[in-house]
Short mmCIF file of C-alpha atoms in Angstrom, two decimals:
data_model
loop_
_atom_site.label_atom_id
_atom_site.label_comp_id
_atom_site.label_asym_id
_atom_site.label_seq_id
_atom_site.Cartn_x
_atom_site.Cartn_y
_atom_site.Cartn_z
CA UNK A 1 62.28 -68.68 87.99
CA UNK A 2 62.42 -67.46 84.39
CA UNK A 3 62.82 -71.01 83.02
CA UNK A 4 59.94 -72.26 85.20
CA UNK A 5 57.63 -69.48 83.99
CA UNK A 6 58.64 -70.09 80.37
CA UNK A 7 58.07 -73.82 80.94
CA UNK A 8 54.48 -73.06 82.07
CA UNK A 9 53.93 -70.69 79.15
CA UNK A 10 55.08 -73.28 76.57
CA UNK A 11 52.80 -75.93 78.12
CA UNK A 12 49.93 -73.45 77.97
CA UNK A 13 50.55 -72.81 74.25
CA UNK A 14 51.82 -76.17 72.92
CA UNK A 15 50.27 -78.71 75.31
CA UNK A 16 51.25 -80.96 78.23
CA UNK A 17 54.88 -82.22 78.57
CA UNK A 18 56.14 -79.69 75.99
CA UNK A 19 57.76 -77.37 78.54
CA UNK A 20 60.92 -79.52 78.68
CA UNK A 21 61.97 -77.95 75.39
CA UNK A 22 62.68 -74.65 77.21
CA UNK A 23 65.54 -76.10 79.29
CA UNK A 24 67.10 -77.53 76.07
CA UNK A 25 66.88 -74.28 74.06
CA UNK A 26 67.34 -71.66 76.82
CA UNK A 27 70.58 -69.66 76.45
CA UNK A 28 71.62 -71.59 73.32
CA UNK A 29 71.65 -70.82 69.60
CA UNK A 30 70.88 -73.01 66.54
CA UNK A 31 70.17 -76.31 68.32
CA UNK A 32 69.83 -79.35 66.05
CA UNK A 33 66.24 -80.71 65.96
CA UNK A 34 67.48 -84.33 66.16
CA UNK A 35 69.34 -83.45 69.38
CA UNK A 36 66.12 -81.94 70.80
CA UNK A 37 64.17 -85.11 69.89
CA UNK A 38 66.83 -87.29 71.54
CA UNK A 39 66.80 -85.27 74.79
CA UNK A 40 62.99 -85.11 74.93
CA UNK A 41 62.69 -88.82 74.01
CA UNK A 42 60.21 -88.02 71.23
CA UNK A 43 60.07 -88.61 67.48
CA UNK A 44 61.32 -85.92 65.12
CA UNK A 45 57.76 -85.26 63.87
CA UNK A 46 56.44 -84.75 67.44
CA UNK A 47 59.26 -82.29 68.18
CA UNK A 48 58.62 -80.44 64.91
CA UNK A 49 54.90 -80.10 65.76
CA UNK A 50 55.78 -78.50 69.13
CA UNK A 51 58.32 -76.15 67.53
CA UNK A 52 55.95 -75.17 64.70
CA UNK A 53 53.29 -74.18 67.28
CA UNK A 54 55.84 -72.04 69.15
CA UNK A 55 57.09 -70.60 65.84
CA UNK A 56 53.52 -69.54 64.95
CA UNK A 57 53.51 -67.44 68.17
CA UNK A 58 56.97 -66.07 67.33
CA UNK A 59 58.71 -67.67 70.34
CA UNK A 60 61.31 -69.62 68.34
CA UNK A 61 63.20 -69.05 65.09
CA UNK A 62 65.04 -71.51 62.83
CA UNK A 63 67.62 -71.81 60.09
CA UNK A 64 67.99 -74.81 57.79
CA UNK A 65 71.10 -76.40 56.35
CA UNK A 66 71.43 -79.14 53.75
CA UNK A 67 73.17 -82.30 54.89
CA UNK A 68 75.86 -82.91 52.24
CA UNK A 69 76.06 -86.65 52.94
CA UNK A 70 72.34 -87.49 53.19
CA UNK A 71 70.93 -84.71 50.99
CA UNK A 72 68.01 -83.58 53.21
CA UNK A 73 67.52 -80.36 55.18
CA UNK A 74 68.14 -80.20 58.94
CA UNK A 75 66.51 -77.43 61.01
CA UNK A 76 68.37 -75.60 63.79
CA UNK A 77 66.20 -73.84 66.39
CA UNK A 78 66.75 -70.82 68.67
CA UNK A 79 64.55 -69.56 71.53
CA UNK A 80 63.67 -65.88 71.09
CA UNK A 81 64.19 -64.67 74.66
CA UNK A 82 62.76 -61.16 74.25
CA UNK A 83 59.53 -62.32 72.57
CA UNK A 84 59.13 -65.09 75.17
CA UNK A 85 59.45 -62.56 78.01
CA UNK A 86 56.97 -60.19 76.32
CA UNK A 87 54.46 -63.04 75.92
CA UNK A 88 55.07 -64.08 79.55
CA UNK A 89 54.55 -60.48 80.70
CA UNK A 90 51.19 -60.33 78.89
CA UNK A 91 50.16 -63.69 80.39
CA UNK A 92 51.01 -62.56 83.95
CA UNK A 93 49.13 -59.25 83.49
CA UNK A 94 46.01 -61.21 82.40
CA UNK A 95 46.43 -63.57 85.36
CA UNK A 96 46.60 -60.65 87.83
CA UNK A 97 43.47 -59.09 86.29
CA UNK A 98 41.55 -62.40 86.63
CA UNK A 99 42.69 -62.84 90.25
CA UNK A 100 41.62 -59.28 91.10
CA UNK A 101 38.20 -60.01 89.57
CA UNK A 102 37.88 -63.19 91.71
CA UNK A 103 38.96 -61.23 94.83
CA UNK A 104 36.39 -58.53 94.16
CA UNK A 105 33.62 -61.16 93.78
CA UNK A 106 34.67 -62.90 97.03
CA UNK A 107 34.66 -59.62 98.94
CA UNK A 108 31.28 -58.41 97.60
CA UNK A 109 29.21 -61.59 96.93
CA UNK A 110 28.19 -64.58 99.06
CA UNK A 111 28.72 -68.22 98.04
CA UNK A 112 27.01 -71.44 99.12
CA UNK A 113 28.25 -75.05 99.10
CA UNK A 114 26.72 -78.52 99.05
CA UNK A 115 29.11 -80.54 101.22
CA UNK A 116 28.15 -84.06 99.99
CA UNK A 117 28.52 -83.06 96.30
CA UNK A 118 31.26 -80.44 96.93
CA UNK A 119 29.48 -78.04 94.55
CA UNK A 120 29.87 -74.31 95.15
CA UNK A 121 27.30 -71.85 93.75
CA UNK A 122 26.59 -68.13 93.94
CA UNK A 123 23.77 -66.56 95.90
CA UNK A 124 21.55 -66.04 92.81
CA UNK A 125 21.71 -69.70 91.75
CA UNK A 126 21.16 -70.91 95.33
CA UNK A 127 18.08 -68.65 95.58
CA UNK A 128 16.67 -70.04 92.30
CA UNK A 129 16.69 -73.61 93.71
CA UNK A 130 15.49 -72.65 97.19
CA UNK A 131 18.96 -73.10 98.75
CA UNK A 132 18.87 -76.83 98.04
CA UNK A 133 21.23 -78.85 95.82
CA UNK A 134 20.00 -79.88 92.36
CA UNK A 135 21.80 -83.24 92.56
CA UNK A 136 21.07 -84.51 96.09
CA UNK A 137 18.48 -82.00 97.45
CA UNK A 138 20.79 -81.25 100.42
CA UNK A 139 20.54 -77.77 101.93
CA UNK A 140 23.32 -75.39 100.91
CA UNK A 141 25.64 -73.98 103.55
CA UNK A 142 27.10 -70.48 103.51
CA UNK A 143 30.79 -70.42 102.56
CA UNK A 144 33.31 -68.49 104.64
CA UNK A 145 35.06 -66.30 102.06
CA UNK A 146 37.91 -65.21 104.34
CA UNK A 147 40.14 -68.19 103.41
CA UNK A 148 39.50 -67.76 99.65
CA UNK A 149 40.17 -64.01 99.93
CA UNK A 150 43.46 -64.65 101.75
CA UNK A 151 44.57 -67.25 99.17
CA UNK A 152 43.66 -64.96 96.26
CA UNK A 153 45.60 -62.06 97.78
CA UNK A 154 48.71 -64.23 98.23
CA UNK A 155 48.41 -65.39 94.60
CA UNK A 156 48.15 -61.77 93.42
CA UNK A 157 51.25 -60.68 95.41
CA UNK A 158 53.22 -63.72 94.13
CA UNK A 159 52.20 -63.06 90.52
CA UNK A 160 53.06 -59.35 90.85
CA UNK A 161 56.55 -60.27 92.11
CA UNK A 162 56.98 -62.62 89.14
CA UNK A 163 55.88 -59.78 86.85
CA UNK A 164 58.47 -57.44 88.43
CA UNK A 165 61.26 -59.97 87.83
CA UNK A 166 60.10 -60.43 84.22
CA UNK A 167 60.10 -56.62 83.78
CA UNK A 168 63.69 -56.49 85.06
CA UNK A 169 64.84 -59.35 82.82
CA UNK A 170 63.06 -57.83 79.81
CA UNK A 171 64.76 -54.48 80.39
CA UNK A 172 68.16 -56.25 80.67
CA UNK A 173 67.55 -58.17 77.42
CA UNK A 174 66.41 -55.00 75.60
CA UNK A 175 69.44 -53.09 76.87
CA UNK A 176 71.72 -55.89 75.65
CA UNK A 177 70.01 -55.88 72.24
CA UNK A 178 70.31 -52.08 72.06
CA UNK A 179 74.05 -52.32 72.76
CA UNK A 180 74.39 -54.96 70.02
CA UNK A 181 72.51 -52.73 67.57
CA UNK A 182 74.61 -49.66 68.49
CA UNK A 183 77.83 -51.69 68.04
CA UNK A 184 76.59 -52.92 64.66
CA UNK A 185 75.68 -49.34 63.62
CA UNK A 186 79.11 -48.07 64.72
CA UNK A 187 80.81 -50.84 62.75
CA UNK A 188 78.71 -50.03 59.68
CA UNK A 189 79.52 -46.29 60.05
CA UNK A 190 83.27 -47.06 60.28
CA UNK A 191 83.08 -49.28 57.19
CA UNK A 192 81.26 -46.52 55.27
CA UNK A 193 83.90 -43.96 56.33
CA UNK A 194 86.68 -46.31 55.21
CA UNK A 195 84.93 -46.79 51.84
CA UNK A 196 84.56 -43.00 51.44
CA UNK A 197 88.25 -42.40 52.23
CA UNK A 198 89.26 -45.10 49.69
CA UNK A 199 87.04 -43.48 47.06
CA UNK A 200 88.64 -40.08 47.78
CA UNK A 201 92.13 -41.56 47.38
CA UNK A 202 91.11 -43.31 44.14
CA UNK A 203 89.59 -40.11 42.72
CA UNK A 204 92.68 -38.09 43.74
CA UNK A 205 95.03 -40.60 42.04
CA UNK A 206 92.85 -40.59 38.91
CA UNK A 207 92.90 -36.77 38.79
CA UNK A 208 96.69 -36.79 39.28
CA UNK A 209 97.13 -39.24 36.39
CA UNK A 210 95.01 -37.06 34.10
CA UNK A 211 96.99 -33.95 35.14
CA UNK A 212 100.30 -35.73 34.47
CA UNK A 213 99.10 -36.80 31.00
CA UNK A 214 98.02 -33.23 30.10
CA UNK A 215 101.40 -31.87 31.27
CA UNK A 216 103.21 -34.34 28.99
CA UNK A 217 101.07 -33.31 26.02
CA UNK A 218 101.75 -29.61 26.64
CA UNK A 219 105.52 -30.30 26.86
CA UNK A 220 105.44 -32.14 23.49
CA UNK A 221 103.61 -29.23 21.82
CA UNK A 222 106.19 -26.75 23.15
CA UNK A 223 109.05 -28.90 21.81
CA UNK A 224 107.45 -29.11 18.35
CA UNK A 225 107.04 -25.32 18.19
CA UNK A 226 110.67 -24.80 19.17
CA UNK A 227 111.97 -27.27 16.52
CA UNK A 228 110.07 -25.67 13.59
CA UNK A 229 112.04 -22.96 11.64
CA UNK A 230 111.07 -19.32 12.12
CA UNK A 231 108.62 -17.84 9.62
CA UNK A 232 107.16 -21.13 8.44
CA UNK A 233 103.60 -21.98 9.29
CA UNK A 234 102.64 -25.35 10.70
CA UNK A 235 99.94 -26.73 8.37
CA UNK A 236 97.72 -29.40 9.86
CA UNK A 237 96.53 -31.82 7.19
CA UNK A 238 93.03 -33.07 7.44
CA UNK A 239 92.97 -36.81 7.10
CA UNK A 240 90.00 -38.03 5.03
CA UNK A 241 89.05 -41.71 5.00
CA UNK A 242 89.42 -43.68 1.74
CA UNK A 243 85.75 -44.52 1.49
CA UNK A 244 84.74 -40.83 1.64
CA UNK A 245 87.31 -39.97 -1.12
CA UNK A 246 85.92 -42.69 -3.42
CA UNK A 247 82.38 -41.44 -2.92
CA UNK A 248 83.39 -37.88 -3.75
CA UNK A 249 85.20 -39.03 -6.93
CA UNK A 250 82.18 -41.02 -8.02
CA UNK A 251 79.91 -38.05 -7.46
CA UNK A 252 82.18 -35.74 -9.50
CA UNK A 253 82.47 -38.17 -12.44
CA UNK A 254 78.71 -38.70 -12.60
CA UNK A 255 78.15 -34.91 -12.54
CA UNK A 256 80.61 -34.42 -15.45
CA UNK A 257 78.87 -37.12 -17.53
CA UNK A 258 75.51 -35.41 -17.05
CA UNK A 259 76.94 -32.04 -18.14
CA UNK A 260 78.44 -33.65 -21.27
CA UNK A 261 75.10 -35.34 -22.08
CA UNK A 262 73.27 -31.98 -21.80
CA UNK A 263 75.78 -30.28 -24.09
CA UNK A 264 75.47 -33.05 -26.73
CA UNK A 265 71.68 -32.84 -26.66
CA UNK A 266 71.75 -29.02 -27.10
CA UNK A 267 74.21 -29.32 -30.01
CA UNK A 268 72.01 -31.90 -31.76
CA UNK A 269 68.89 -29.69 -31.32
CA UNK A 270 70.65 -26.64 -32.80
CA UNK A 271 71.90 -28.70 -35.77
CA UNK A 272 68.38 -29.96 -36.51
CA UNK A 273 66.95 -26.39 -36.44
CA UNK A 274 69.65 -25.12 -38.79
CA UNK A 275 68.96 -27.93 -41.32
CA UNK A 276 65.20 -27.24 -41.30
CA UNK A 277 65.70 -23.55 -42.08
CA UNK A 278 67.74 -24.40 -45.19
#
């Protein structure tokens, strides 16, 4: 029943003779578009047009893979069962509403028919034309609504049963999807826990290595202290880079030259003063 209803839905959306695609895609995953065209006896472009219409309504999904030998992309299509059932559910609800509207009209209003032309009209339209047909001027006859009411009621009950089955199938699909999601979440949680435990182990090993290194350093220091003779201080020499030493030397030599220059200038000034006085 589900395939038949989906067949009707696809034909309603994509056009006549397109419903055959449902039987090819139903219950399968990533079906090659060339295989679909072969089974439907259509060209690849015709099949793609049908699938693109269904894809616009979200009823099918696709993945594409590059053919290594030929170099072009091939599309692989999958029927989205849950979305198809939701769309079918909406379609059946609208159908039931329309049938209930027709039933209400048949129960409340009266209809007239022109038997030669087989044209049925409502009471208002029949009254406008004096209960005679516009086409052949034949007198309208009152229609017995009991048969139409019975047929409409049977259609409503049948459609409601179809809707119940779709509800059941939709619930089953959703439950299945929920289980898949929960399994995926559990798997992800386990992977995260495993990653956390590995990180803990790695951090613990790193801390242990650092602790071992510090212990070794402390042991070395103790040994050095024990080896040194009693009463002698351990002097730590400050290592100065060569470049810094050169700079300091240069600075000192320049300072000395300046001092000498100042002294020479003062001596020459004093000498000049002494000579002037004489």
